Short mmCIF file of C-alpha atoms in Angstrom, two decimals:
data_model
loop_
_atom_site.label_atom_id
_atom_site.label_comp_id
_atom_site.label_asym_id
_atom_site.label_seq_id
_atom_site.Cartn_x
_atom_site.Cartn_y
_atom_site.Cartn_z
CA MET A 22 -10.49 -2.10 -22.06
CA HIS A 23 -10.11 -1.96 -18.17
CA THR A 24 -7.34 -1.18 -15.64
CA VAL A 25 -6.22 -3.18 -12.65
CA GLU A 26 -4.90 -0.98 -9.73
CA LYS A 27 -3.32 -1.63 -6.48
CA ILE A 28 -3.58 0.46 -3.41
CA GLY A 29 -1.14 -0.05 -0.60
CA GLY A 30 -1.71 -0.20 3.15
CA THR A 31 -0.68 3.42 3.96
CA SER A 32 -2.77 4.92 1.25
CA MET A 33 -5.98 2.89 2.57
CA SER A 34 -5.46 4.43 5.79
CA ARG A 35 -6.14 7.83 4.13
CA PHE A 36 -9.38 6.37 2.59
CA GLU A 37 -11.49 9.61 2.63
CA GLU A 38 -8.63 11.30 0.47
CA LEU A 39 -8.83 8.15 -1.94
CA MET A 40 -12.44 8.67 -2.26
CA ASN A 41 -11.88 12.18 -3.60
CA THR A 42 -8.98 11.10 -5.78
CA ILE A 43 -8.53 7.71 -7.28
CA LEU A 44 -11.78 6.03 -6.44
CA VAL A 45 -14.61 8.59 -7.21
CA GLY A 46 -13.10 11.99 -7.21
CA LYS A 47 -14.77 13.94 -10.31
CA ARG A 48 -15.83 10.83 -12.15
CA GLN A 49 -19.37 10.96 -12.87
CA THR A 50 -20.24 8.68 -16.00
CA PRO A 51 -20.12 4.96 -16.01
CA GLU A 52 -17.18 4.91 -18.50
CA GLU A 53 -15.03 7.15 -15.79
CA LEU A 54 -16.44 5.37 -12.72
CA TYR A 55 -16.23 1.66 -13.86
CA ASN A 56 -13.93 -0.59 -16.06
CA ARG A 57 -11.48 -0.60 -12.98
CA ILE A 58 -10.49 -3.47 -10.61
CA PHE A 59 -8.86 -2.29 -7.45
CA VAL A 60 -6.61 -4.58 -5.39
CA VAL A 61 -6.20 -3.52 -1.94
CA SER A 62 -3.85 -4.20 1.15
CA ALA A 63 -4.63 -4.17 4.95
CA TYR A 64 -4.70 -0.79 6.66
CA SER A 65 -1.47 0.51 7.69
CA GLY A 66 -0.10 -1.61 10.64
CA ILE A 67 -2.51 -4.29 10.66
CA THR A 68 -0.46 -7.01 9.02
CA ASN A 69 2.42 -6.18 11.42
CA ASN A 70 -0.13 -6.78 14.38
CA LEU A 71 -1.34 -10.11 12.67
CA LEU A 72 2.03 -11.40 11.82
CA GLU A 73 5.06 -9.56 12.98
CA HIS A 74 6.50 -6.22 12.45
CA LYS A 75 8.07 -6.01 8.98
CA LYS A 76 11.20 -4.13 10.17
CA SER A 77 11.70 -4.56 13.86
CA GLY A 78 10.63 -8.24 13.94
CA GLU A 79 8.33 -7.35 16.94
CA PRO A 80 5.94 -10.32 17.39
CA GLY A 81 2.32 -10.04 16.51
CA VAL A 82 -0.56 -12.77 16.62
CA TYR A 83 1.40 -15.41 14.46
CA ALA A 84 4.75 -15.00 16.04
CA ARG A 85 3.40 -15.39 19.45
CA PHE A 86 1.42 -18.33 18.40
CA ALA A 87 4.23 -20.06 16.61
CA ASN A 88 6.13 -20.00 20.03
CA ALA A 89 3.15 -20.15 22.32
CA GLU A 90 3.39 -22.16 25.51
CA SER A 91 -0.18 -21.26 25.96
CA GLU A 92 -3.45 -19.69 24.48
CA GLU A 93 -3.01 -16.38 26.46
CA ALA A 94 0.26 -15.62 24.72
CA TRP A 95 -1.52 -15.01 21.43
CA ALA A 96 -5.19 -14.56 22.41
CA GLU A 97 -4.35 -11.22 23.97
CA GLU A 98 -2.65 -9.84 20.91
CA LEU A 99 -5.83 -10.91 18.62
CA ASN A 100 -7.85 -9.22 21.03
CA LYS A 101 -5.92 -5.97 20.41
CA VAL A 102 -6.13 -6.57 16.79
CA GLN A 103 -10.00 -6.54 17.00
CA VAL A 104 -10.09 -3.51 18.95
CA ARG A 105 -7.75 -1.75 16.42
CA MET A 106 -9.95 -2.85 13.54
CA GLU A 107 -13.35 -1.65 15.25
CA GLU A 108 -11.44 1.49 15.82
CA ILE A 109 -10.75 1.88 12.01
CA ASN A 110 -14.48 1.16 11.40
CA ALA A 111 -15.37 3.76 13.75
CA GLU A 112 -13.19 6.31 12.05
CA LEU A 113 -14.31 5.25 8.57
CA PHE A 114 -18.00 5.32 9.44
CA PRO A 115 -18.43 7.94 12.16
CA ASP A 116 -21.96 9.00 11.25
CA ALA A 117 -22.95 5.78 9.32
CA GLU A 118 -24.55 3.38 11.71
CA PHE A 119 -25.54 0.73 9.18
CA GLU A 120 -22.21 0.53 7.47
CA ARG A 121 -20.16 0.45 10.89
CA ASN A 122 -22.34 -2.27 12.22
CA ALA A 123 -21.91 -4.21 9.01
CA ALA A 124 -18.15 -3.54 9.14
CA ASP A 125 -17.85 -4.66 12.69
CA SER A 126 -20.01 -7.87 12.01
CA PHE A 127 -17.95 -8.74 9.20
CA ILE A 128 -14.53 -8.66 11.04
CA ILE A 129 -15.82 -10.21 14.35
CA GLN A 130 -17.06 -13.14 12.47
CA ARG A 131 -13.76 -13.47 10.82
CA LEU A 132 -11.84 -13.08 13.93
CA ASN A 133 -13.97 -15.63 15.73
CA ASP A 134 -13.38 -18.02 13.21
CA VAL A 135 -9.84 -17.77 13.44
CA ARG A 136 -9.78 -17.87 17.22
CA ASP A 137 -11.66 -21.09 17.34
CA CYS A 138 -9.41 -22.52 14.60
CA MET A 139 -6.22 -21.71 16.51
CA LYS A 140 -7.47 -22.76 19.83
CA SER A 141 -8.51 -26.18 18.23
CA LEU A 142 -5.15 -26.43 16.54
CA GLN A 143 -3.36 -25.67 19.58
CA HIS A 144 -5.08 -28.34 21.44
CA LEU A 145 -4.74 -31.01 18.65
CA CYS A 146 -0.99 -30.39 18.66
CA THR A 147 -0.83 -31.58 22.26
CA TYR A 148 -0.78 -34.92 21.01
CA GLY A 149 2.54 -36.42 19.73
CA HIS A 150 1.18 -37.51 16.29
CA PHE A 151 0.33 -33.78 15.28
CA GLN A 152 3.22 -31.36 14.93
CA LEU A 153 2.57 -27.54 15.29
CA GLU A 154 5.36 -26.70 12.76
CA GLU A 155 3.59 -28.43 9.94
CA HIS A 156 0.58 -26.24 10.05
CA LEU A 157 2.13 -23.00 10.71
CA MET A 158 2.17 -21.80 7.18
CA LYS A 159 -1.70 -22.26 6.87
CA VAL A 160 -2.02 -20.24 10.11
CA ARG A 161 0.04 -17.50 8.67
CA GLU A 162 -1.85 -17.40 5.57
CA MET A 163 -5.10 -17.29 7.39
CA LEU A 164 -4.15 -14.40 9.63
CA ALA A 165 -2.80 -12.40 6.81
CA SER A 166 -6.05 -12.63 4.83
CA ILE A 167 -7.96 -11.03 7.54
CA GLY A 168 -6.41 -7.70 7.11
CA GLU A 169 -7.11 -7.85 3.30
CA ALA A 170 -10.54 -8.93 3.78
CA HIS A 171 -11.28 -6.13 6.22
CA SER A 172 -10.07 -3.35 4.09
CA ALA A 173 -11.69 -4.64 0.92
CA TYR A 174 -15.14 -5.04 2.72
CA ASN A 175 -14.85 -1.59 4.19
CA SER A 176 -14.12 -0.11 0.89
CA VAL A 177 -17.08 -1.69 -0.74
CA LEU A 178 -19.43 -0.39 2.02
CA ALA A 179 -18.04 3.18 1.71
CA LEU A 180 -18.44 3.22 -2.23
CA ARG A 181 -22.01 1.72 -2.05
CA LYS A 182 -22.96 4.34 0.52
CA ALA A 183 -21.61 6.94 -1.84
CA GLY A 184 -23.97 5.55 -4.76
CA ILE A 185 -21.23 3.50 -6.59
CA ASN A 186 -22.09 -0.12 -7.39
CA ALA A 187 -19.15 -1.60 -5.94
CA ARG A 188 -18.48 -5.36 -5.68
CA PHE A 189 -16.59 -7.21 -3.12
CA VAL A 190 -14.39 -10.03 -4.65
CA ASP A 191 -13.21 -12.11 -1.71
CA LEU A 192 -10.15 -14.19 -2.79
CA THR A 193 -9.39 -15.36 0.78
CA GLY A 194 -11.15 -18.72 0.19
CA TRP A 195 -12.84 -18.32 3.54
CA HIS A 196 -14.66 -21.62 4.29
CA MET A 197 -13.63 -22.95 0.93
CA GLU A 198 -13.58 -26.64 0.68
CA GLN A 199 -10.48 -27.27 -1.57
CA PRO A 200 -7.92 -24.51 -2.73
CA LEU A 201 -7.86 -24.05 -6.44
CA PRO A 202 -4.69 -23.30 -8.34
CA PHE A 203 -3.77 -19.60 -8.47
CA GLU A 204 -4.91 -18.79 -12.02
CA GLU A 205 -7.90 -20.76 -11.67
CA MET A 206 -8.88 -19.26 -8.42
CA ILE A 207 -8.76 -15.75 -9.98
CA ALA A 208 -10.56 -16.76 -13.11
CA LYS A 209 -13.44 -18.44 -11.26
CA ASN A 210 -13.92 -15.38 -8.91
CA PHE A 211 -13.99 -12.95 -12.03
CA ALA A 212 -15.99 -15.21 -14.17
CA ASP A 213 -19.46 -13.39 -13.70
CA VAL A 214 -18.02 -9.82 -12.91
CA ASP A 215 -19.46 -7.13 -15.30
CA ILE A 216 -16.27 -4.98 -15.23
CA SER A 217 -18.39 -2.19 -17.13
CA SER A 218 -21.04 -1.57 -14.47
CA GLU A 219 -19.10 -2.84 -11.39
CA LEU A 220 -16.17 -1.20 -9.45
CA VAL A 221 -14.54 -4.35 -8.20
CA ILE A 222 -12.43 -4.22 -4.92
CA ALA A 223 -10.54 -7.35 -4.53
CA THR A 224 -8.56 -8.76 -1.63
CA GLY A 225 -4.89 -8.57 -2.06
CA TYR A 226 -4.33 -11.98 -0.58
CA THR A 227 -5.57 -15.01 -2.65
CA HIS A 228 -5.94 -18.29 -1.28
CA CYS A 229 -4.67 -21.07 -3.59
CA ALA A 230 -3.05 -24.56 -3.86
CA GLU A 231 0.24 -23.30 -4.32
CA GLY A 232 0.25 -20.90 -1.12
CA LEU A 233 1.48 -17.44 -2.03
CA MET A 234 3.09 -16.75 1.43
CA LYS A 235 5.25 -19.95 0.89
CA SER A 236 7.08 -18.41 -2.02
CA PHE A 237 6.52 -14.63 -1.63
CA ASP A 238 5.57 -14.15 2.03
CA ARG A 239 4.22 -10.49 2.46
CA GLY A 240 4.78 -9.99 -1.21
CA TYR A 241 1.53 -11.70 -2.05
CA SER A 242 -0.61 -8.70 -2.64
CA GLU A 243 1.51 -7.77 -5.95
CA MET A 244 1.36 -11.31 -7.17
CA THR A 245 -2.68 -11.17 -6.84
CA PHE A 246 -2.65 -7.92 -8.68
CA SER A 247 -0.45 -9.12 -11.43
CA MET A 248 -2.34 -12.25 -11.93
CA ILE A 249 -5.75 -10.44 -12.03
CA ALA A 250 -4.32 -8.07 -14.64
CA THR A 251 -3.31 -10.91 -16.90
CA VAL A 252 -6.19 -13.17 -16.34
CA THR A 253 -8.65 -10.47 -17.06
CA GLY A 254 -6.88 -8.90 -19.99
CA ALA A 255 -6.23 -5.54 -18.49
CA ALA A 256 -4.91 -2.69 -20.75
CA GLU A 257 -2.85 -1.34 -17.99
CA ALA A 258 -1.75 -2.19 -14.43
CA ILE A 259 -1.30 0.68 -11.99
CA ILE A 260 0.37 0.97 -8.48
CA HIS A 261 -0.87 3.65 -6.40
CA LYS A 262 1.90 4.77 -4.01
CA GLU A 263 2.02 7.71 -1.36
CA TYR A 264 4.71 9.22 -3.52
CA HIS A 265 6.04 9.63 -7.13
CA LEU A 266 8.90 7.22 -8.53
CA SER A 267 11.60 9.94 -8.17
CA SER A 268 15.32 10.32 -8.95
CA ALA A 269 15.92 10.03 -5.13
CA ASP A 270 14.15 10.24 -1.72
CA PRO A 271 13.23 13.93 -1.65
CA MET A 272 13.33 13.82 2.25
CA LEU A 273 16.98 13.36 1.74
CA VAL A 274 17.94 15.45 -1.35
CA GLY A 275 15.17 18.07 -1.05
CA SER A 276 11.81 18.10 -3.00
CA ASP A 277 13.01 20.93 -5.32
CA ASN A 278 16.04 18.79 -6.38
CA VAL A 279 14.44 15.32 -7.07
CA VAL A 280 12.91 14.54 -10.66
CA THR A 281 9.89 12.40 -11.20
CA ILE A 282 10.83 9.59 -13.46
CA GLY A 283 8.55 9.51 -16.59
CA ALA A 284 9.37 6.23 -17.85
CA THR A 285 11.85 3.29 -17.24
CA ASN A 286 12.13 -0.59 -17.76
CA TYR A 287 11.68 -3.40 -15.78
CA ASP A 288 15.41 -4.01 -15.37
CA VAL A 289 15.47 -0.92 -13.34
CA ALA A 290 12.47 -1.98 -11.13
CA ASP A 291 14.38 -4.98 -10.60
CA GLN A 292 17.50 -3.21 -9.27
CA LEU A 293 15.24 -1.25 -6.88
CA SER A 294 13.70 -4.33 -5.74
CA ASN A 295 17.12 -5.89 -4.94
CA LEU A 296 17.60 -2.68 -2.48
CA GLY A 297 14.41 -3.25 -0.79
CA MET A 298 12.67 -0.40 -2.59
CA GLU A 299 10.24 -2.36 -4.76
CA ALA A 300 8.21 -0.52 -7.46
CA ILE A 301 6.82 -4.18 -7.98
CA HIS A 302 7.95 -7.61 -6.88
CA PRO A 303 10.12 -9.16 -9.80
CA LYS A 304 8.08 -12.15 -9.93
CA ALA A 305 4.92 -10.14 -10.20
CA ALA A 306 6.33 -8.18 -12.92
CA LYS A 307 6.93 -11.38 -15.00
CA GLY A 308 3.31 -11.97 -16.01
CA LEU A 309 2.90 -8.28 -17.06
CA ARG A 310 6.13 -8.38 -19.04
CA ARG A 311 4.88 -11.63 -20.78
CA GLN A 312 1.50 -10.11 -21.57
CA GLY A 313 2.85 -6.88 -22.61
CA VAL A 314 0.85 -5.05 -19.96
CA VAL A 315 2.20 -1.47 -19.28
CA LEU A 316 2.86 -0.93 -15.60
CA ARG A 317 2.25 2.70 -14.19
CA ILE A 318 3.32 3.91 -10.75
CA LYS A 319 1.28 6.92 -9.70
CA ASN A 320 1.01 9.00 -6.64
CA ALA A 321 -2.41 8.35 -5.20
CA PHE A 322 -2.85 11.76 -3.82
CA GLU A 323 -1.85 13.47 -7.18
CA PRO A 324 -4.17 11.62 -9.69
CA GLU A 325 -3.71 14.26 -12.50
CA HIS A 326 0.04 13.35 -12.64
CA GLU A 327 0.70 10.76 -15.16
CA GLY A 328 3.20 9.03 -13.00
CA THR A 329 6.02 6.47 -14.32
CA THR A 330 5.48 4.00 -16.98
CA ILE A 331 7.39 0.79 -16.80
CA THR A 332 7.73 -1.38 -19.97
CA GLN A 333 10.14 -4.17 -21.09
CA ASP A 334 11.62 -2.33 -23.93
CA TYR A 335 12.20 1.29 -22.70
CA HIS A 336 15.83 2.53 -23.19
CA SER A 337 16.85 5.90 -22.31
CA VAL A 338 17.90 7.63 -25.66
CA THR A 339 20.62 9.58 -23.67
CA PRO A 340 22.91 7.77 -21.64
CA ARG A 341 22.41 8.98 -17.83
CA VAL A 342 21.75 8.24 -14.29
CA GLU A 343 17.91 7.85 -13.72
CA ILE A 344 17.79 7.18 -9.63
CA ILE A 345 20.03 7.19 -6.65
CA ALA A 346 18.91 4.62 -4.33
CA GLY A 347 20.20 2.45 -1.62
CA ARG A 348 19.60 0.74 1.76
CA LYS A 349 21.14 1.43 5.25
CA ASP A 350 20.49 -1.93 6.95
CA VAL A 351 23.37 -3.65 5.20
CA PHE A 352 25.77 -6.14 7.24
CA GLY A 353 29.15 -7.04 5.31
CA ILE A 354 30.02 -10.52 6.54
CA GLU A 355 33.73 -11.05 5.43
CA ILE A 356 35.40 -14.45 5.53
CA PHE A 357 39.17 -14.61 4.74
CA ASP A 358 40.91 -17.98 4.49
CA GLN A 359 44.17 -18.70 2.50
CA GLU A 360 42.82 -22.12 1.70
CA MET A 361 39.94 -20.46 -0.23
CA LEU A 362 41.99 -20.00 -3.62
CA GLY A 363 40.31 -21.98 -6.26
CA ASP A 364 37.88 -23.72 -4.05
CA ALA A 365 34.22 -23.05 -5.16
CA LYS A 366 32.85 -24.85 -2.17
CA TYR A 367 33.15 -21.81 0.11
CA ASP A 368 30.71 -19.75 -1.86
CA ILE A 369 28.30 -22.65 -2.35
CA GLU A 370 28.16 -23.59 1.23
CA ILE A 371 27.91 -20.12 2.54
CA SER A 372 25.39 -19.19 0.07
CA LYS A 373 23.10 -22.13 1.39
CA LEU A 374 23.68 -21.08 4.99
CA LEU A 375 22.66 -17.57 4.44
CA ALA A 376 19.57 -18.78 2.55
CA ARG A 377 18.61 -21.18 5.32
CA LEU A 378 18.94 -18.31 7.75
CA LYS A 379 16.58 -16.10 5.51
CA LEU A 380 19.36 -13.44 5.04
CA TYR A 381 19.02 -11.71 1.92
CA VAL A 382 22.15 -11.20 -0.32
CA VAL A 383 22.22 -7.86 -1.80
CA ASN A 384 25.65 -8.37 -3.40
CA LYS A 385 29.17 -10.03 -2.83
CA ASP A 386 32.50 -9.68 -3.85
CA ALA A 387 35.58 -11.89 -3.82
CA ASP A 388 39.50 -11.91 -4.23
CA ALA A 389 41.85 -14.62 -4.00
CA ASN A 390 41.43 -15.35 -0.24
CA SER A 391 38.19 -13.79 0.84
CA ILE A 392 34.50 -13.24 -0.02
CA THR A 393 32.31 -10.62 1.51
CA TYR A 394 28.86 -11.16 1.43
CA TYR A 395 26.31 -7.82 1.84
CA VAL A 396 23.31 -8.98 3.46
CA ALA A 397 20.01 -7.73 4.85
CA GLY A 398 18.34 -9.19 7.72
CA SER A 399 17.99 -9.06 11.53
CA ARG A 400 21.28 -8.41 13.58
CA LYS A 401 20.54 -11.76 15.46
CA MET A 402 20.58 -13.68 12.28
CA VAL A 403 23.71 -12.07 11.04
CA ASN A 404 25.57 -12.99 14.38
CA ARG A 405 24.22 -16.56 14.03
CA ALA A 406 25.59 -16.80 10.59
CA ALA A 407 29.00 -15.50 11.54
CA ARG A 408 29.15 -18.08 14.48
CA LEU A 409 28.17 -21.02 12.15
CA MET A 410 30.85 -19.86 9.55
CA GLU A 411 33.50 -19.99 12.28
CA GLU A 412 32.45 -23.56 12.93
CA MET A 413 32.46 -24.60 9.16
CA TYR A 414 35.82 -22.87 8.70
CA PRO A 415 38.05 -22.96 11.91
CA GLU A 416 41.13 -21.61 10.15
CA GLY A 417 39.18 -18.71 8.60
CA GLN A 418 38.78 -15.22 9.93
CA ILE A 419 35.25 -13.69 10.07
CA ARG A 420 34.51 -10.11 10.34
CA LEU A 421 31.27 -8.07 10.47
CA HIS A 422 30.82 -4.55 9.17
CA ASN A 423 27.81 -2.11 9.52
CA LEU A 424 27.38 -0.73 5.98
CA ALA A 425 25.14 0.98 3.56
CA ILE A 426 24.84 0.66 -0.20
CA VAL A 427 24.22 3.63 -2.40
CA SER A 428 23.45 2.95 -6.10
CA ALA A 429 23.25 4.74 -9.29
CA ILE A 430 20.70 3.03 -11.59
CA GLY A 431 19.59 3.66 -15.17
CA SER A 432 18.23 1.92 -18.15
CA HIS A 433 21.31 3.17 -20.11
CA MET A 434 24.43 4.13 -18.20
CA LYS A 435 27.14 3.72 -20.49
CA VAL A 436 28.73 6.88 -19.55
CA LYS A 437 32.48 7.61 -19.94
CA GLY A 438 34.07 8.63 -16.78
CA ILE A 439 31.02 7.78 -14.59
CA LEU A 440 33.00 5.83 -12.00
CA ALA A 441 35.56 8.52 -11.79
CA ARG A 442 32.81 11.11 -11.14
CA THR A 443 31.24 8.92 -8.71
CA VAL A 444 34.46 8.51 -6.57
CA THR A 445 35.28 11.96 -6.91
CA ALA A 446 31.83 13.20 -5.58
CA LEU A 447 32.30 10.93 -2.68
CA ALA A 448 35.67 11.95 -1.77
CA GLU A 449 34.66 15.65 -2.00
CA ALA A 450 31.98 14.86 0.53
CA ASP A 451 34.68 13.28 2.82
CA ILE A 452 33.13 9.76 2.48
CA ASN A 453 35.37 6.57 2.09
CA VAL A 454 34.24 4.15 -0.51
CA MET A 455 34.61 0.75 0.94
CA ALA A 456 33.77 -1.22 -2.26
CA LEU A 457 32.64 -0.51 -5.63
CA HIS A 458 30.68 -2.70 -7.98
CA GLN A 459 29.62 -2.17 -11.67
CA SER A 460 28.49 -4.98 -14.11
CA ILE A 461 29.26 -5.14 -17.78
CA ARG A 462 25.55 -4.49 -18.38
CA GLN A 463 25.88 -1.00 -16.76
CA VAL A 464 22.52 -0.62 -15.39
CA GLU A 465 23.58 -0.01 -11.78
CA MET A 466 26.70 0.87 -9.96
CA GLN A 467 26.82 0.14 -6.22
CA CYS A 468 28.81 1.98 -3.63
CA VAL A 469 29.42 0.41 -0.22
CA VAL A 470 29.98 3.00 2.33
CA SER A 471 30.03 3.20 6.21
CA GLU A 472 26.31 3.17 7.56
CA GLU A 473 26.73 6.74 9.01
CA ASP A 474 27.66 8.11 5.57
CA TYR A 475 24.44 6.85 3.96
CA GLU A 476 22.50 10.20 3.82
CA LYS A 477 25.61 12.18 2.80
CA ALA A 478 26.36 9.65 -0.07
CA VAL A 479 22.86 9.80 -1.60
CA ILE A 480 23.05 13.67 -1.39
CA ALA A 481 26.63 13.84 -2.97
CA LEU A 482 25.65 11.32 -5.85
CA HIS A 483 22.37 12.76 -6.82
CA SER A 484 23.98 16.34 -6.99
CA ALA A 485 27.05 14.91 -9.04
CA LEU A 486 25.10 12.37 -11.52
CA ILE A 487 21.72 13.76 -11.68
CA GLU A 488 21.17 17.61 -10.72
CA ASN A 489 24.58 18.19 -12.53
CA GLY A 490 24.63 14.87 -14.39
CA SER A 491 24.09 16.33 -17.95
CA ARG A 492 27.28 18.24 -18.17
CA GLY A 493 30.13 16.38 -19.86
CA ILE A 494 28.31 13.22 -20.19
CA THR A 495 28.99 11.06 -23.65
CA SER A 496 28.09 7.74 -24.38
CA ALA A 497 30.52 4.97 -24.07
CA ALA A 498 28.77 2.79 -26.60
#
């Protein structure tokens, strides 16, 4: 049986270390070296340069092309990407002329193809019958695929140089006449792969009829990873990160205080995803759950550590909090209107508005005359949402709040007195709780606090509920 393993962009930028840990390391026999499929992301920062910065929104090639008045607006940015990619090639193959030339030739050809395509499309859309907006998603997918192909191709060159029989599986559909359905695309490209004697490196982006970016945007690599695992019948799916899945951010609470999570379930993983801290995209996990594939999260640079297993049926025997997590970039959009009582259209219409503006709703709460939406997104879009809500409900009052959400998460949190202990811990840290949410299922408890109190809240809750959490806990079941 084989494994399917995913490596993220930050780890890919430390490729020499990866060669000494998870790719080759101490492995010598065919059984140790092969029976593994690796799905790789673009090198750190490359996809930001090709599209736009994931956090700041700073425009890359795609964003400049979408708003371009002239070719110069995006062509210069694409040239910068080429320079950076060639720099990466030089860093990876400093004393290997053949591999470096091969890496440069590969990426230059891809970038030339893209440059020609974008020039032609821009010219075509000067005619009234052709609208650029109709083609932008395909341009976005084409640009994203370059970063994944670059890192995968380079990885194969490096592995072959080290004497490994590595195989490049290019799922980008470059020069493909007609896109295939997602599952069929994976099956076709792996049909003649001999996993027992080939170490497979596959692109994290897959070109397919469904268009992965249309549904998952930059979460496409996890969808590819999941589909490969299910189609090829993997025994285990492994995601290699730069850190362990721990009880909190060690940079905040201290590395000596955190606990590595040995096992948890997909429900907990979904709660983390909702906070923007994905162990795996929920829809990527869906296929793994259905096929009964065990998901393991490992630290790429500590290969001997077993990491964290995520399964469908894991349930902590002892009721406890497993993780303190959260996010700072939260805006509270509060609407108060005395006409709201009993009228469901407010929530329906505002939810549609927020979705249209691509603001992610982390949570919401309501009373008789008000609803507050806790959203993540750009300040520009939040301000726009507030203005549109004022136009929709001129009698209402709209207020914006800069907030943070800190959550206690666990697979079994039916613990008597946990709410009291949580509020007490925050009060003792001089933190005001602005809202508190806990569902009947009791897998997560969210505390809404001021943005400036985020770090203090994480530290306080980790100390109270995890470091000292075993004292006085009894099951509420």
